Amino acid sequence: MSRIETIYPADRVSLREVGLRDGLQLVKKFPSTAAKQRWVREEYAAGVRHFEVGSFLPAKTFPQFVDVRDVVATVASLPGAHGIALALNERGVNEALESGVGEIASVVSATEEHSQANAHRSRDSAIANVKRLCEMRDASAHKPLVNAAISMALGCSITGAVDPKEVLRLVDKCLEAGVDFVAIADTVGYAGPKQVAELSRAAVKLAGRKPICIHLHDTRGMGIANAAAALDEGVRILDGSLGGLGGCPFAPGATGNVVFEDLVFLCDSKGFATGIDLEQLIAVRKILREEMPNEQLYGGLARAGLPGGSAAKAA
């Protein structure tokens, strides 16, 4: 069994907590290092195993990730836990490799306009960056997994509609560059279930034995419906954020991610075993309320409680 199959088994759903990275990109106040470590440990105790822990970006611009190495180390200390971190250039990749993180993520914009406006480079240059990342992975000692996310894949904040054929072309280019898998990102929450289903089906077919991840934002309330559509088309890696935290500083209009707790409930209701205890998971929201009291938290499950039980107090 390959490493990717060990970490992301094809016969089960893998749910990734991205709150520690995507969830903290726009917050005005962020958790202390100790609180982040508690967040990881308490979610791990609830059964979560995949954590996107931060970005290797300049600390002056993104001070919320200055402690990313500490959080990487915390995840690494937990048996069976898997850490993911974002790196967007060679400097960041070198730092990520030195940290020993289990997976490095990169990003390619679905549209040329968004790529130029937000990364100041062409999509071809972004693909070349992904290829270089894969070469650096291959030359490293511990050889982390590499994923590439196609941002704006289901609608762009600059151009509006996005041609799915262009997205699939970029998926193919990333796979050709050597990534272990590709993520399809509805960065600004433009899509509905039909669009997500069609793109997910085509991407899963194109990727073959390599998995496809879906990264959804709940901007227009379609997050859970879109996640259900992706699951129905064979996507088995899904991203979510505790309390629905999130947003992208480079994508005007991008609000929070799909609520992680509600995503777990969706998977359970569809018969996909997650191994995550929902009551324990909801209880972790206490850390967010303590550390970021002015941040709004979302989630139907936290508000209403589990079916047959009493309403939760963590909303």
Coordinates of N, CA and C in Angstrom, one line a residue, residues 242-245 285-286 288-289 292 295-299 314-315:
L242 N -13.8 24.0 11.8 CA -14.6 24.1 13.0 C -15.4 25.4 13.1
G243 N -16.6 25.3 13.4 CA -17.4 26.6 13.5 C -17.6 27.4 12.2
G244 N -17.2 26.8 11.1 CA -17.3 27.5 9.8 C -16.4 28.7 9.7
L245 N -15.3 28.7 10.4 CA -14.3 29.8 10.3 C -13.7 29.8 8.9
R285 N -15.4 23.7 20.2 CA -15.8 25.1 19.9 C -15.5 26.1 21.1
K286 N -15.5 25.5 22.3 CA -15.3 26.3 23.5 C -13.9 27.1 23.4
L288 N -12.5 28.2 20.6 CA -12.6 29.3 19.7 C -13.4 30.4 20.4
R289 N -14.4 30.1 21.2 CA -15.1 31.2 21.9 C -14.3 31.9 22.9
M292 N -11.3 33.7 20.6 CA -11.7 34.7 19.6 C -13.2 35.0 19.9
E295 N -15.5 36.5 17.1 CA -15.7 35.8 15.8 C -17.0 35.1 15.8
Q296 N -17.8 35.2 14.8 CA -19.0 34.5 14.7 C -18.8 33.0 14.3
L297 N -19.4 32.1 15.0 CA -19.3 30.7 14.7 C -20.6 30.2 14.1
Y298 N -20.5 29.3 13.2 CA -21.7 28.8 12.5 C -21.9 27.3 12.8
G299 N -23.0 26.8 12.4 CA -23.2 25.3 12.5 C -24.6 25.0 12.9
A314 N -23.2 25.2 22.5 CA -21.9 25.7 21.9 C -22.2 26.7 20.7
A315 N -23.4 27.0 20.4 CA -23.6 27.8 19.2 C -23.0 29.2 19.3

